[in-house]
PDB file of C-alpha atoms in Angstrom:
ATOM      1  CA  MET H   1     -10.487 -20.515  -2.474  1.00  0.00           C
ATOM      2  CA  ILE H   2      -6.771 -19.590  -1.755  1.00  0.00           C
ATOM      3  CA  ARG H   3      -5.118 -22.459   0.104  1.00  0.00           C
ATOM      4  CA  LEU H   4      -3.186 -20.871   3.002  1.00  0.00           C
ATOM      5  CA  ALA H   5      -0.402 -22.069   5.142  1.00  0.00           C
ATOM      6  CA  VAL H   6       0.891 -20.200   8.248  1.00  0.00           C
ATOM      7  CA  ILE H   7       4.465 -20.023   9.623  1.00  0.00           C
ATOM      8  CA  GLY H   8       4.293 -19.379  13.278  1.00  0.00           C
ATOM      9  CA  THR H   9       2.063 -20.575  15.915  1.00  0.00           C
ATOM     10  CA  ASN H  10       1.513 -17.481  18.206  1.00  0.00           C
ATOM     11  CA  TRP H  11      -1.393 -15.142  19.022  1.00  0.00           C
ATOM     12  CA  ILE H  12      -1.030 -13.074  16.007  1.00  0.00           C
ATOM     13  CA  THR H  13      -1.294 -16.129  13.734  1.00  0.00           C
ATOM     14  CA  ASP H  14      -4.631 -16.830  15.312  1.00  0.00           C
ATOM     15  CA  LYS H  15      -5.771 -13.394  14.722  1.00  0.00           C
ATOM     16  CA  PHE H  16      -4.845 -13.546  10.964  1.00  0.00           C
ATOM     17  CA  ILE H  17      -6.312 -16.878  10.475  1.00  0.00           C
ATOM     18  CA  GLU H  18      -9.642 -15.573  11.986  1.00  0.00           C
ATOM     19  CA  ALA H  19      -9.513 -12.640   9.689  1.00  0.00           C
ATOM     20  CA  ALA H  20      -8.585 -14.610   6.612  1.00  0.00           C
ATOM     21  CA  LEU H  21     -11.373 -17.019   7.199  1.00  0.00           C
ATOM     22  CA  GLN H  22     -13.893 -14.135   7.679  1.00  0.00           C
ATOM     23  CA  THR H  23     -13.137 -12.865   4.117  1.00  0.00           C
ATOM     24  CA  GLY H  24     -14.436 -16.008   2.760  1.00  0.00           C
ATOM     25  CA  GLN H  25     -11.464 -16.161   0.375  1.00  0.00           C
ATOM     26  CA  PHE H  26      -9.150 -18.439   1.992  1.00  0.00           C
ATOM     27  CA  GLU H  27      -9.076 -21.982   3.572  1.00  0.00           C
ATOM     28  CA  LEU H  28      -6.438 -22.864   6.091  1.00  0.00           C
ATOM     29  CA  SER H  29      -4.457 -25.701   4.491  1.00  0.00           C
ATOM     30  CA  ALA H  30      -1.218 -26.230   6.702  1.00  0.00           C
ATOM     31  CA  VAL H  31       0.670 -25.020   9.685  1.00  0.00           C
ATOM     32  CA  TYR H  32       4.585 -24.863  10.031  1.00  0.00           C
ATOM     33  CA  SER H  33       6.406 -25.072  13.215  1.00  0.00           C
ATOM     34  CA  ARG H  34       9.908 -26.010  14.005  1.00  0.00           C
ATOM     35  CA  HIS H  35       8.568 -28.370  16.766  1.00  0.00           C
ATOM     36  CA  GLU H  36       5.939 -31.083  15.750  1.00  0.00           C
ATOM     37  CA  ASP H  37       4.315 -30.822  19.103  1.00  0.00           C
ATOM     38  CA  SER H  38       3.640 -27.209  18.753  1.00  0.00           C
ATOM     39  CA  ALA H  39       2.468 -27.503  15.270  1.00  0.00           C
ATOM     40  CA  LYS H  40      -0.023 -30.368  16.082  1.00  0.00           C
ATOM     41  CA  ILE H  41      -1.551 -28.470  19.007  1.00  0.00           C
ATOM     42  CA  PHE H  42      -2.025 -25.446  16.986  1.00  0.00           C
ATOM     43  CA  ALA H  43      -3.600 -27.241  14.025  1.00  0.00           C
ATOM     44  CA  GLN H  44      -5.972 -29.095  16.284  1.00  0.00           C
ATOM     45  CA  LYS H  45      -7.819 -25.919  17.023  1.00  0.00           C
ATOM     46  CA  TYR H  46      -8.645 -25.767  13.357  1.00  0.00           C
ATOM     47  CA  MET H  47      -9.179 -29.551  12.952  1.00  0.00           C
ATOM     48  CA  LEU H  48      -6.233 -29.601  10.517  1.00  0.00           C
ATOM     49  CA  THR H  49      -4.170 -32.587   9.948  1.00  0.00           C
ATOM     50  CA  THR H  50      -1.495 -31.145   7.447  1.00  0.00           C
ATOM     51  CA  ILE H  51       1.475 -29.828   9.433  1.00  0.00           C
ATOM     52  CA  PHE H  52       5.123 -29.117   8.410  1.00  0.00           C
ATOM     53  CA  THR H  53       8.302 -28.954  10.357  1.00  0.00           C
ATOM     54  CA  SER H  54      10.553 -28.545   7.157  1.00  0.00           C
ATOM     55  CA  LEU H  55      10.226 -25.159   5.600  1.00  0.00           C
ATOM     56  CA  GLU H  56      11.611 -26.741   2.411  1.00  0.00           C
ATOM     57  CA  GLN H  57       8.740 -29.224   2.195  1.00  0.00           C
ATOM     58  CA  LEU H  58       6.216 -26.488   2.803  1.00  0.00           C
ATOM     59  CA  ALA H  59       7.542 -24.408  -0.081  1.00  0.00           C
ATOM     60  CA  LYS H  60       7.493 -27.293  -2.511  1.00  0.00           C
ATOM     61  CA  SER H  61       4.001 -28.462  -1.441  1.00  0.00           C
ATOM     62  CA  PRO H  62       1.712 -28.374  -4.472  1.00  0.00           C
ATOM     63  CA  ASP H  63      -1.394 -28.120  -2.081  1.00  0.00           C
ATOM     64  CA  ILE H  64      -0.450 -24.492  -0.841  1.00  0.00           C
ATOM     65  CA  ASP H  65      -1.021 -21.140  -2.781  1.00  0.00           C
ATOM     66  CA  ALA H  66      -0.041 -18.565  -0.275  1.00  0.00           C
ATOM     67  CA  VAL H  67       1.803 -18.286   3.005  1.00  0.00           C
ATOM     68  CA  TYR H  68       1.454 -16.058   6.104  1.00  0.00           C
ATOM     69  CA  ILE H  69       4.794 -15.461   7.975  1.00  0.00           C
ATOM     70  CA  ALA H  70       4.489 -14.409  11.441  1.00  0.00           C
ATOM     71  CA  SER H  71       8.043 -15.676  12.569  1.00  0.00           C
ATOM     72  CA  PRO H  72      10.653 -13.307  14.493  1.00  0.00           C
ATOM     73  CA  ASN H  73      11.708 -10.333  12.302  1.00  0.00           C
ATOM     74  CA  SER H  74      15.163 -11.739  11.581  1.00  0.00           C
ATOM     75  CA  LEU H  75      13.697 -14.829   9.850  1.00  0.00           C
ATOM     76  CA  HIS H  76      11.271 -13.001   7.559  1.00  0.00           C
ATOM     77  CA  PHE H  77      13.672 -12.564   4.686  1.00  0.00           C
ATOM     78  CA  GLU H  78      14.920 -16.144   4.317  1.00  0.00           C
ATOM     79  CA  GLN H  79      11.444 -17.603   4.887  1.00  0.00           C
ATOM     80  CA  ALA H  80       9.852 -15.309   2.466  1.00  0.00           C
ATOM     81  CA  LYS H  81      12.589 -15.652  -0.142  1.00  0.00           C
ATOM     82  CA  LEU H  82      12.289 -19.516  -0.135  1.00  0.00           C
ATOM     83  CA  MET H  83       8.390 -19.355  -0.311  1.00  0.00           C
ATOM     84  CA  LEU H  84       8.627 -16.842  -3.355  1.00  0.00           C
ATOM     85  CA  GLU H  85      11.219 -18.875  -5.076  1.00  0.00           C
ATOM     86  CA  ASN H  86       8.841 -21.992  -4.995  1.00  0.00           C
ATOM     87  CA  GLY H  87       5.840 -20.119  -6.459  1.00  0.00           C
ATOM     88  CA  LYS H  88       3.903 -19.158  -3.236  1.00  0.00           C
ATOM     89  CA  ASP H  89       2.364 -15.745  -2.666  1.00  0.00           C
ATOM     90  CA  VAL H  90       3.485 -14.172   0.591  1.00  0.00           C
ATOM     91  CA  ILE H  91       2.062 -12.028   3.191  1.00  0.00           C
ATOM     92  CA  CYS H  92       4.553 -11.319   5.972  1.00  0.00           C
ATOM     93  CA  GLU H  93       4.240  -9.508   9.128  1.00  0.00           C
ATOM     94  CA  LYS H  94       5.773  -5.979   9.568  1.00  0.00           C
ATOM     95  CA  PRO H  95       8.752  -5.289   9.272  1.00  0.00           C
ATOM     96  CA  LEU H  96       9.005  -7.024   5.941  1.00  0.00           C
ATOM     97  CA  THR H  97      12.833  -7.667   6.502  1.00  0.00           C
ATOM     98  CA  SER H  98      15.465  -6.465   8.702  1.00  0.00           C
ATOM     99  CA  ASN H  99      16.921  -3.835   6.310  1.00  0.00           C
ATOM    100  CA  ILE H 100      16.721  -2.118   3.031  1.00  0.00           C
ATOM    101  CA  GLU H 101      19.171  -4.591   1.251  1.00  0.00           C
ATOM    102  CA  GLN H 102      17.025  -7.579   2.099  1.00  0.00           C
ATOM    103  CA  THR H 103      13.800  -5.612   1.145  1.00  0.00           C
ATOM    104  CA  LYS H 104      15.126  -5.012  -2.370  1.00  0.00           C
ATOM    105  CA  ILE H 105      16.052  -8.547  -2.843  1.00  0.00           C
ATOM    106  CA  LEU H 106      12.684  -9.850  -1.912  1.00  0.00           C
ATOM    107  CA  ILE H 107      10.879  -7.485  -4.096  1.00  0.00           C
ATOM    108  CA  LYS H 108      13.237  -8.236  -7.022  1.00  0.00           C
ATOM    109  CA  ILE H 109      12.522 -11.998  -6.622  1.00  0.00           C
ATOM    110  CA  ALA H 110       8.862 -11.357  -6.148  1.00  0.00           C
ATOM    111  CA  LYS H 111       8.768  -9.646  -9.580  1.00  0.00           C
ATOM    112  CA  GLN H 112      10.941 -12.190 -11.271  1.00  0.00           C
ATOM    113  CA  GLN H 113       8.928 -15.011 -10.127  1.00  0.00           C
ATOM    114  CA  GLN H 114       5.506 -13.087 -10.712  1.00  0.00           C
ATOM    115  CA  GLN H 115       4.493 -13.743  -7.202  1.00  0.00           C
ATOM    116  CA  ILE H 116       2.859 -11.484  -4.606  1.00  0.00           C
ATOM    117  CA  ILE H 117       4.924 -10.113  -1.781  1.00  0.00           C
ATOM    118  CA  PHE H 118       2.796  -8.046   0.762  1.00  0.00           C
ATOM    119  CA  GLU H 119       3.717  -6.483   4.021  1.00  0.00           C
ATOM    120  CA  ALA H 120       0.982  -6.976   6.576  1.00  0.00           C
ATOM    121  CA  LEU H 121       0.542  -3.379   7.956  1.00  0.00           C
ATOM    122  CA  LYS H 122      -2.889  -3.296   8.801  1.00  0.00           C
ATOM    123  CA  SER H 123      -3.290   0.454   9.174  1.00  0.00           C
ATOM    124  CA  TYR H 124      -3.184   1.209   5.425  1.00  0.00           C
ATOM    125  CA  TYR H 125      -6.363  -0.797   4.810  1.00  0.00           C
ATOM    126  CA  LEU H 126      -8.631   0.259   7.715  1.00  0.00           C
ATOM    127  CA  PRO H 127     -11.845   2.295   7.105  1.00  0.00           C
ATOM    128  CA  ASN H 128     -10.764   4.775   9.572  1.00  0.00           C
ATOM    129  CA  PHE H 129      -7.438   5.382   7.762  1.00  0.00           C
ATOM    130  CA  GLU H 130      -9.557   5.983   4.533  1.00  0.00           C
ATOM    131  CA  ARG H 131     -11.446   8.541   6.725  1.00  0.00           C
ATOM    132  CA  VAL H 132      -8.375  10.423   7.585  1.00  0.00           C
ATOM    133  CA  LYS H 133      -7.374  10.595   3.804  1.00  0.00           C
ATOM    134  CA  GLN H 134     -10.799  11.696   3.033  1.00  0.00           C
ATOM    135  CA  TYR H 135     -10.766  14.526   5.550  1.00  0.00           C
ATOM    136  CA  LEU H 136      -7.208  15.599   4.989  1.00  0.00           C
ATOM    137  CA  PRO H 137      -7.911  18.202   2.308  1.00  0.00           C
ATOM    138  CA  LYS H 138     -10.292  20.049   4.747  1.00  0.00           C
ATOM    139  CA  LEU H 139      -7.480  20.837   6.851  1.00  0.00           C
ATOM    140  CA  GLY H 140      -5.757  23.189   4.370  1.00  0.00           C
ATOM    141  CA  LYS H 141      -1.986  23.399   4.400  1.00  0.00           C
ATOM    142  CA  ILE H 142      -0.566  20.865   6.686  1.00  0.00           C
ATOM    143  CA  ARG H 143       1.807  22.541   9.203  1.00  0.00           C
ATOM    144  CA  LYS H 144       2.428  20.180  12.078  1.00  0.00           C
ATOM    145  CA  VAL H 145       1.961  16.475  12.559  1.00  0.00           C
ATOM    146  CA  CYS H 146       2.679  14.433  15.810  1.00  0.00           C
ATOM    147  CA  LEU H 147       2.231  10.806  15.635  1.00  0.00           C
ATOM    148  CA  ASN H 148       2.398   8.985  18.935  1.00  0.00           C
ATOM    149  CA  TYR H 149       2.657   5.181  19.675  1.00  0.00           C
ATOM    150  CA  CYS H 150       4.160   4.280  23.056  1.00  0.00           C
ATOM    151  CA  GLN H 151       3.217   1.036  24.602  1.00  0.00           C
ATOM    152  CA  TYR H 152       4.843  -0.730  27.725  1.00  0.00           C
ATOM    153  CA  SER H 153       5.972  -4.162  26.546  1.00  0.00           C
ATOM    154  CA  SER H 154       4.808  -7.136  28.507  1.00  0.00           C
ATOM    155  CA  ARG H 155       8.246  -8.516  28.104  1.00  0.00           C
ATOM    156  CA  TYR H 156      10.158  -5.503  29.584  1.00  0.00           C
ATOM    157  CA  PRO H 157       9.801  -6.884  33.088  1.00  0.00           C
ATOM    158  CA  LEU H 158      11.508 -10.127  32.021  1.00  0.00           C
ATOM    159  CA  TYR H 159      14.281  -7.947  30.400  1.00  0.00           C
ATOM    160  CA  LEU H 160      14.652  -6.038  33.566  1.00  0.00           C
ATOM    161  CA  ALA H 161      14.934  -9.301  35.518  1.00  0.00           C
ATOM    162  CA  GLY H 162      17.817 -10.279  33.436  1.00  0.00           C
ATOM    163  CA  GLU H 163      16.277 -12.283  30.806  1.00  0.00           C
ATOM    164  CA  ASN H 164      16.778 -11.566  27.024  1.00  0.00           C
ATOM    165  CA  PRO H 165      13.377 -11.866  25.456  1.00  0.00           C
ATOM    166  CA  ASN H 166      13.179 -11.655  21.588  1.00  0.00           C
ATOM    167  CA  THR H 167      11.393  -8.290  21.896  1.00  0.00           C
ATOM    168  CA  PHE H 168      14.595  -6.681  23.180  1.00  0.00           C
ATOM    169  CA  ASN H 169      17.213  -8.901  21.370  1.00  0.00           C
ATOM    170  CA  PRO H 170      19.008  -7.552  18.313  1.00  0.00           C
ATOM    171  CA  ALA H 171      19.594 -11.164  16.978  1.00  0.00           C
ATOM    172  CA  PHE H 172      15.701 -11.026  16.250  1.00  0.00           C
ATOM    173  CA  SER H 173      15.953  -7.645  14.529  1.00  0.00           C
ATOM    174  CA  ASN H 174      13.563  -6.255  17.080  1.00  0.00           C
ATOM    175  CA  GLY H 175      13.292  -3.153  19.246  1.00  0.00           C
ATOM    176  CA  SER H 176      10.933  -0.167  19.681  1.00  0.00           C
ATOM    177  CA  VAL H 177      11.279   1.362  16.080  1.00  0.00           C
ATOM    178  CA  MET H 178      10.897  -2.007  14.422  1.00  0.00           C
ATOM    179  CA  ASP H 179       7.970  -3.030  16.416  1.00  0.00           C
ATOM    180  CA  ILE H 180       6.152   0.125  17.459  1.00  0.00           C
ATOM    181  CA  GLY H 181       7.611   3.029  15.532  1.00  0.00           C
ATOM    182  CA  ILE H 182       7.039   1.392  12.292  1.00  0.00           C
ATOM    183  CA  TYR H 183       3.317   2.126  12.603  1.00  0.00           C
ATOM    184  CA  PRO H 184       3.579   5.949  12.802  1.00  0.00           C
ATOM    185  CA  LEU H 185       6.260   5.909  10.162  1.00  0.00           C
ATOM    186  CA  ASN H 186       4.155   4.090   7.671  1.00  0.00           C
ATOM    187  CA  PHE H 187       1.177   6.247   8.653  1.00  0.00           C
ATOM    188  CA  ALA H 188       3.100   9.266   7.381  1.00  0.00           C
ATOM    189  CA  ILE H 189       4.478   7.476   4.402  1.00  0.00           C
ATOM    190  CA  ALA H 190       1.084   6.489   3.133  1.00  0.00           C
ATOM    191  CA  LEU H 191      -0.222  10.093   3.547  1.00  0.00           C
ATOM    192  CA  TRP H 192       2.618  11.965   2.071  1.00  0.00           C
ATOM    193  CA  GLY H 193       5.261   9.624   0.626  1.00  0.00           C
ATOM    194  CA  ALA H 194       9.002   9.754   1.354  1.00  0.00           C
ATOM    195  CA  PRO H 195      10.213  12.749   3.402  1.00  0.00           C
ATOM    196  CA  ASN H 196      12.979  15.316   2.146  1.00  0.00           C
ATOM    197  CA  GLY H 197      14.944  13.971   5.244  1.00  0.00           C
ATOM    198  CA  VAL H 198      14.822  12.138   8.484  1.00  0.00           C
ATOM    199  CA  SER H 199      16.571  12.532  11.944  1.00  0.00           C
ATOM    200  CA  ALA H 200      16.265  10.272  14.871  1.00  0.00           C
ATOM    201  CA  ASP H 201      17.283   9.860  18.409  1.00  0.00           C
ATOM    202  CA  ALA H 202      16.755   6.818  20.527  1.00  0.00           C
ATOM    203  CA  LEU H 203      17.543   5.182  23.965  1.00  0.00           C
ATOM    204  CA  ARG H 204      19.974   2.254  23.280  1.00  0.00           C
ATOM    205  CA  LEU H 205      19.406  -0.443  25.912  1.00  0.00           C
ATOM    206  CA  PRO H 206      22.493  -2.603  26.953  1.00  0.00           C
ATOM    207  CA  SER H 207      21.120  -5.498  24.957  1.00  0.00           C
ATOM    208  CA  GLY H 208      21.578  -3.537  21.705  1.00  0.00           C
ATOM    209  CA  VAL H 209      18.129  -2.475  20.690  1.00  0.00           C
ATOM    210  CA  ASP H 210      16.271   0.717  21.147  1.00  0.00           C
ATOM    211  CA  GLY H 211      13.749   1.050  24.155  1.00  0.00           C
ATOM    212  CA  HIS H 212      12.352   4.454  22.869  1.00  0.00           C
ATOM    213  CA  GLY H 213      12.963   6.998  20.424  1.00  0.00           C
ATOM    214  CA  THR H 214      11.943  10.170  18.608  1.00  0.00           C
ATOM    215  CA  ILE H 215      11.990  10.683  14.707  1.00  0.00           C
ATOM    216  CA  LEU H 216      11.768  13.941  12.762  1.00  0.00           C
ATOM    217  CA  MET H 217      10.429  13.424   9.222  1.00  0.00           C
ATOM    218  CA  ARG H 218      10.922  16.711   7.187  1.00  0.00           C
ATOM    219  CA  TYR H 219       8.625  17.485   4.260  1.00  0.00           C
ATOM    220  CA  ASN H 220       8.385  20.619   2.083  1.00  0.00           C
ATOM    221  CA  ASP H 221       6.520  22.977   4.446  1.00  0.00           C
ATOM    222  CA  PHE H 222       5.780  20.929   7.346  1.00  0.00           C
ATOM    223  CA  ASP H 223       7.289  18.278   9.591  1.00  0.00           C
ATOM    224  CA  VAL H 224       6.182  14.991  11.208  1.00  0.00           C
ATOM    225  CA  VAL H 225       7.339  14.154  14.940  1.00  0.00           C
ATOM    226  CA  ILE H 226       7.129  10.590  15.857  1.00  0.00           C
ATOM    227  CA  LEU H 227       7.266   9.278  19.395  1.00  0.00           C
ATOM    228  CA  HIS H 228       7.699   5.659  19.956  1.00  0.00           C
ATOM    229  CA  SER H 229       8.357   3.487  23.147  1.00  0.00           C
ATOM    230  CA  LYS H 230       8.303  -0.063  24.359  1.00  0.00           C
ATOM    231  CA  VAL H 231       9.162   1.053  27.872  1.00  0.00           C
ATOM    232  CA  SER H 232       6.504   3.528  28.765  1.00  0.00           C
ATOM    233  CA  ASN H 233       2.887   4.136  27.757  1.00  0.00           C
ATOM    234  CA  SER H 234       1.280   7.144  26.393  1.00  0.00           C
ATOM    235  CA  TYR H 235      -2.283   8.126  26.676  1.00  0.00           C
ATOM    236  CA  LEU H 236      -2.255  11.016  24.100  1.00  0.00           C
ATOM    237  CA  PRO H 237      -3.742  10.852  20.726  1.00  0.00           C
ATOM    238  CA  SER H 238      -1.904  11.644  17.390  1.00  0.00           C
ATOM    239  CA  GLU H 239      -2.795  14.939  15.582  1.00  0.00           C
ATOM    240  CA  ILE H 240      -2.405  16.374  12.171  1.00  0.00           C
ATOM    241  CA  GLN H 241      -2.536  20.082  12.327  1.00  0.00           C
ATOM    242  CA  GLY H 242      -3.660  22.209   9.157  1.00  0.00           C
ATOM    243  CA  GLU H 243      -4.289  25.982   8.776  1.00  0.00           C
ATOM    244  CA  GLU H 244      -7.933  25.314   8.664  1.00  0.00           C
ATOM    245  CA  GLY H 245      -8.334  22.548  11.195  1.00  0.00           C
ATOM    246  CA  ALA H 246      -6.912  19.409  12.801  1.00  0.00           C
ATOM    247  CA  LEU H 247      -7.557  15.559  12.876  1.00  0.00           C
ATOM    248  CA  ILE H 248      -7.058  13.779  16.226  1.00  0.00           C
ATOM    249  CA  ILE H 249      -6.501  10.008  16.006  1.00  0.00           C
ATOM    250  CA  ASP H 250      -6.669   7.733  19.003  1.00  0.00           C
ATOM    251  CA  HIS H 251      -4.569   4.439  19.010  1.00  0.00           C
ATOM    252  CA  LEU H 252      -2.927   5.162  15.609  1.00  0.00           C
ATOM    253  CA  SER H 253      -2.193   1.687  14.544  1.00  0.00           C
ATOM    254  CA  VAL H 254      -5.930   0.713  14.409  1.00  0.00           C
ATOM    255  CA  ALA H 255      -7.295   4.246  14.031  1.00  0.00           C
ATOM    256  CA  GLU H 256      -9.782   3.511  16.965  1.00  0.00           C
ATOM    257  CA  LYS H 257     -11.318   6.967  16.887  1.00  0.00           C
ATOM    258  CA  VAL H 258     -10.929   9.903  14.500  1.00  0.00           C
ATOM    259  CA  CYS H 259     -12.163  13.307  15.117  1.00  0.00           C
ATOM    260  CA  TYR H 260     -12.037  16.428  13.037  1.00  0.00           C
ATOM    261  CA  GLN H 261     -11.731  19.851  14.636  1.00  0.00           C
ATOM    262  CA  PRO H 262     -12.336  22.766  12.331  1.00  0.00           C
ATOM    263  CA  ARG H 263     -10.369  25.876  13.086  1.00  0.00           C
ATOM    264  CA  ASP H 264     -13.701  27.670  13.649  1.00  0.00           C
ATOM    265  CA  GLY H 265     -16.137  25.181  14.600  1.00  0.00           C
ATOM    266  CA  GLU H 266     -17.087  22.338  16.975  1.00  0.00           C
ATOM    267  CA  LEU H 267     -15.243  19.035  17.368  1.00  0.00           C
ATOM    268  CA  GLN H 268     -16.772  16.219  15.132  1.00  0.00           C
ATOM    269  CA  ASN H 269     -16.398  12.579  15.689  1.00  0.00           C
ATOM    270  CA  ILE H 270     -16.061  11.280  12.232  1.00  0.00           C
ATOM    271  CA  THR H 271     -15.204   7.473  13.181  1.00  0.00           C
ATOM    272  CA  LEU H 272     -16.326   4.660  11.237  1.00  0.00           C
ATOM    273  CA  ALA H 273     -17.447   1.298  12.382  1.00  0.00           C
ATOM    274  CA  GLN H 274     -14.627  -1.316  11.837  1.00  0.00           C
ATOM    275  CA  ASN H 275     -14.348  -5.005  12.160  1.00  0.00           C
ATOM    276  CA  ASP H 276     -13.284  -6.109  15.624  1.00  0.00           C
ATOM    277  CA  ASN H 277     -10.482  -7.900  13.996  1.00  0.00           C
ATOM    278  CA  GLN H 278      -8.731  -5.100  12.112  1.00  0.00           C
ATOM    279  CA  MET H 279      -6.430  -7.844  10.381  1.00  0.00           C
ATOM    280  CA  TYR H 280      -9.577  -8.482   8.257  1.00  0.00           C
ATOM    281  CA  TYR H 281      -8.886  -5.603   5.796  1.00  0.00           C
ATOM    282  CA  GLU H 282      -5.374  -6.551   5.172  1.00  0.00           C
ATOM    283  CA  ALA H 283      -6.368 -10.036   4.526  1.00  0.00           C
ATOM    284  CA  LEU H 284      -9.087  -8.891   2.093  1.00  0.00           C
ATOM    285  CA  LYS H 285      -6.539  -6.884   0.229  1.00  0.00           C
ATOM    286  CA  PHE H 286      -4.059  -9.765  -0.017  1.00  0.00           C
ATOM    287  CA  ALA H 287      -6.866 -11.933  -1.454  1.00  0.00           C
ATOM    288  CA  GLU H 288      -7.562  -9.206  -3.974  1.00  0.00           C
ATOM    289  CA  LEU H 289      -3.887  -8.937  -5.078  1.00  0.00           C
ATOM    290  CA  ILE H 290      -3.602 -12.706  -5.448  1.00  0.00           C
ATOM    291  CA  LYS H 291      -6.844 -13.035  -7.490  1.00  0.00           C
ATOM    292  CA  GLN H 292      -6.005 -10.093  -9.834  1.00  0.00           C
ATOM    293  CA  ARG H 293      -2.286 -11.105  -9.902  1.00  0.00           C
ATOM    294  CA  GLN H 294      -1.286  -7.585  -9.073  1.00  0.00           C
ATOM    295  CA  ILE H 295       2.556  -8.169  -8.639  1.00  0.00           C
ATOM    296  CA  ASN H 296       3.382  -4.383  -8.764  1.00  0.00           C
ATOM    297  CA  HIS H 297       0.871  -3.171  -6.109  1.00  0.00           C
ATOM    298  CA  MET H 298       1.147   0.136  -4.238  1.00  0.00           C
ATOM    299  CA  GLY H 299       2.398  -1.520  -0.923  1.00  0.00           C
ATOM    300  CA  LEU H 300       5.792  -2.364  -2.608  1.00  0.00           C
ATOM    301  CA  ASN H 301       6.667   1.181  -3.016  1.00  0.00           C
ATOM    302  CA  ASN H 302       5.603   1.853   0.537  1.00  0.00           C
ATOM    303  CA  SER H 303       7.543  -1.008   1.998  1.00  0.00           C
ATOM    304  CA  LEU H 304      10.660   0.206   0.128  1.00  0.00           C
ATOM    305  CA  ILE H 305      10.356   3.743   1.594  1.00  0.00           C
ATOM    306  CA  SER H 306       9.711   2.359   5.055  1.00  0.00           C
ATOM    307  CA  SER H 307      12.625  -0.179   4.832  1.00  0.00           C
ATOM    308  CA  GLN H 308      14.954   2.629   3.671  1.00  0.00           C
ATOM    309  CA  LEU H 309      13.910   4.809   6.402  1.00  0.00           C
ATOM    310  CA  LEU H 310      14.083   2.140   9.195  1.00  0.00           C
ATOM    311  CA  THR H 311      17.547   1.284   8.083  1.00  0.00           C
ATOM    312  CA  GLU H 312      18.717   5.042   8.136  1.00  0.00           C
ATOM    313  CA  ILE H 313      17.049   5.577  11.631  1.00  0.00           C
ATOM    314  CA  ARG H 314      18.891   2.754  13.067  1.00  0.00           C
ATOM    315  CA  GLN H 315      22.126   3.786  11.568  1.00  0.00           C
ATOM    316  CA  GLN H 316      21.627   7.230  13.202  1.00  0.00           C
ATOM    317  CA  THR H 317      20.832   5.769  16.518  1.00  0.00           C
ATOM    318  CA  GLY H 318      23.451   3.132  16.534  1.00  0.00           C
ATOM    319  CA  ILE H 319      21.092   0.056  16.420  1.00  0.00           C
ATOM    320  CA  ILE H 320      22.781  -2.661  14.514  1.00  0.00           C
ATOM    321  CA  PHE H 321      21.504  -6.116  13.834  1.00  0.00           C
ATOM    322  CA  PRO H 322      23.683  -9.202  13.196  1.00  0.00           C
ATOM    323  CA  VAL H 323      22.362  -9.417   9.557  1.00  0.00           C
ATOM    324  CA  ASP H 324      23.340  -5.712   8.884  1.00  0.00           C
ATOM    325  CA  LYS H 325      26.202  -4.966   6.696  1.00  0.00           C
ATOM    326  CA  PHE H 326      26.360  -1.171   7.840  1.00  0.00           C
ATOM    327  CA  GLN H 327      28.256   0.433  10.513  1.00  0.00           C
ATOM    328  CA  SER H 328      26.853   2.911  13.121  1.00  0.00           C
ATOM    329  CA  ILE H 329      27.401   6.542  11.997  1.00  0.00           C
ATOM    330  CA  SER H 330      26.124   7.897  15.443  1.00  0.00           C
TER     331      SER H 330
END
């Protein structure tokens, strides 16, 4: 069994623990929180007694094999770096880091230490994402793609009321493209790789992060338009259009429903049943990488492409985080 520790005590950590335990490959061994009371309360849910309030002590513990990181985006880099340097395999919530420089450093360290670094982007590993890839050749030449993920943030009313929640605070490397836009961006990367070019526009909120935006990814003979927002909801599916048909995908991040529309034929529902906890598949993949010691796995290249594009998009839209070394070119 892989002895797992978690950094972060929020709802997403609960979801990942549930998924990891479902795989039968992990045992929960420790919980980290800056606050001892928070760590104890969280650990009690799992009848766990081992807690850490020191990242250094967690990193040096001989009783931990792997660490799941679900802290604010701005903390991912330093926490993952510390764990890798101390011989721990790491699965880190998306985005892996705040910018491309940090991502390159993390991957370099992981390879030097012969440890797994894995970005927890659940979309890649879903059965219905595999379904999309399976049906893609049926579409003929791809001509137009519209990927849509717009979800009104539960924290937006707090922001409008004058508070500064993490979600809308550049100090935490957050905002719409980093939290929401990353899903359709990576969806395209996983299907077609790096684009020939990218153009982006966004609404920059007074706090310094983007509230919503549009991204255009250019490939050889088609383009991908991405709509992302944390200040409005969309009820439209995403669509991949080819000369011979189209794929229609509801709730892109989890590929909730997938339909195939032939150019001359009836709409076909090709959705596969998926685990209610969609994080199950990423947890299973992480366990596979650990057991097979696949240091140079495919996800690393996708993470590099994604991080490069996210950094470029933010440069174009004037979204700068305190950890960035670049200046806006917008």
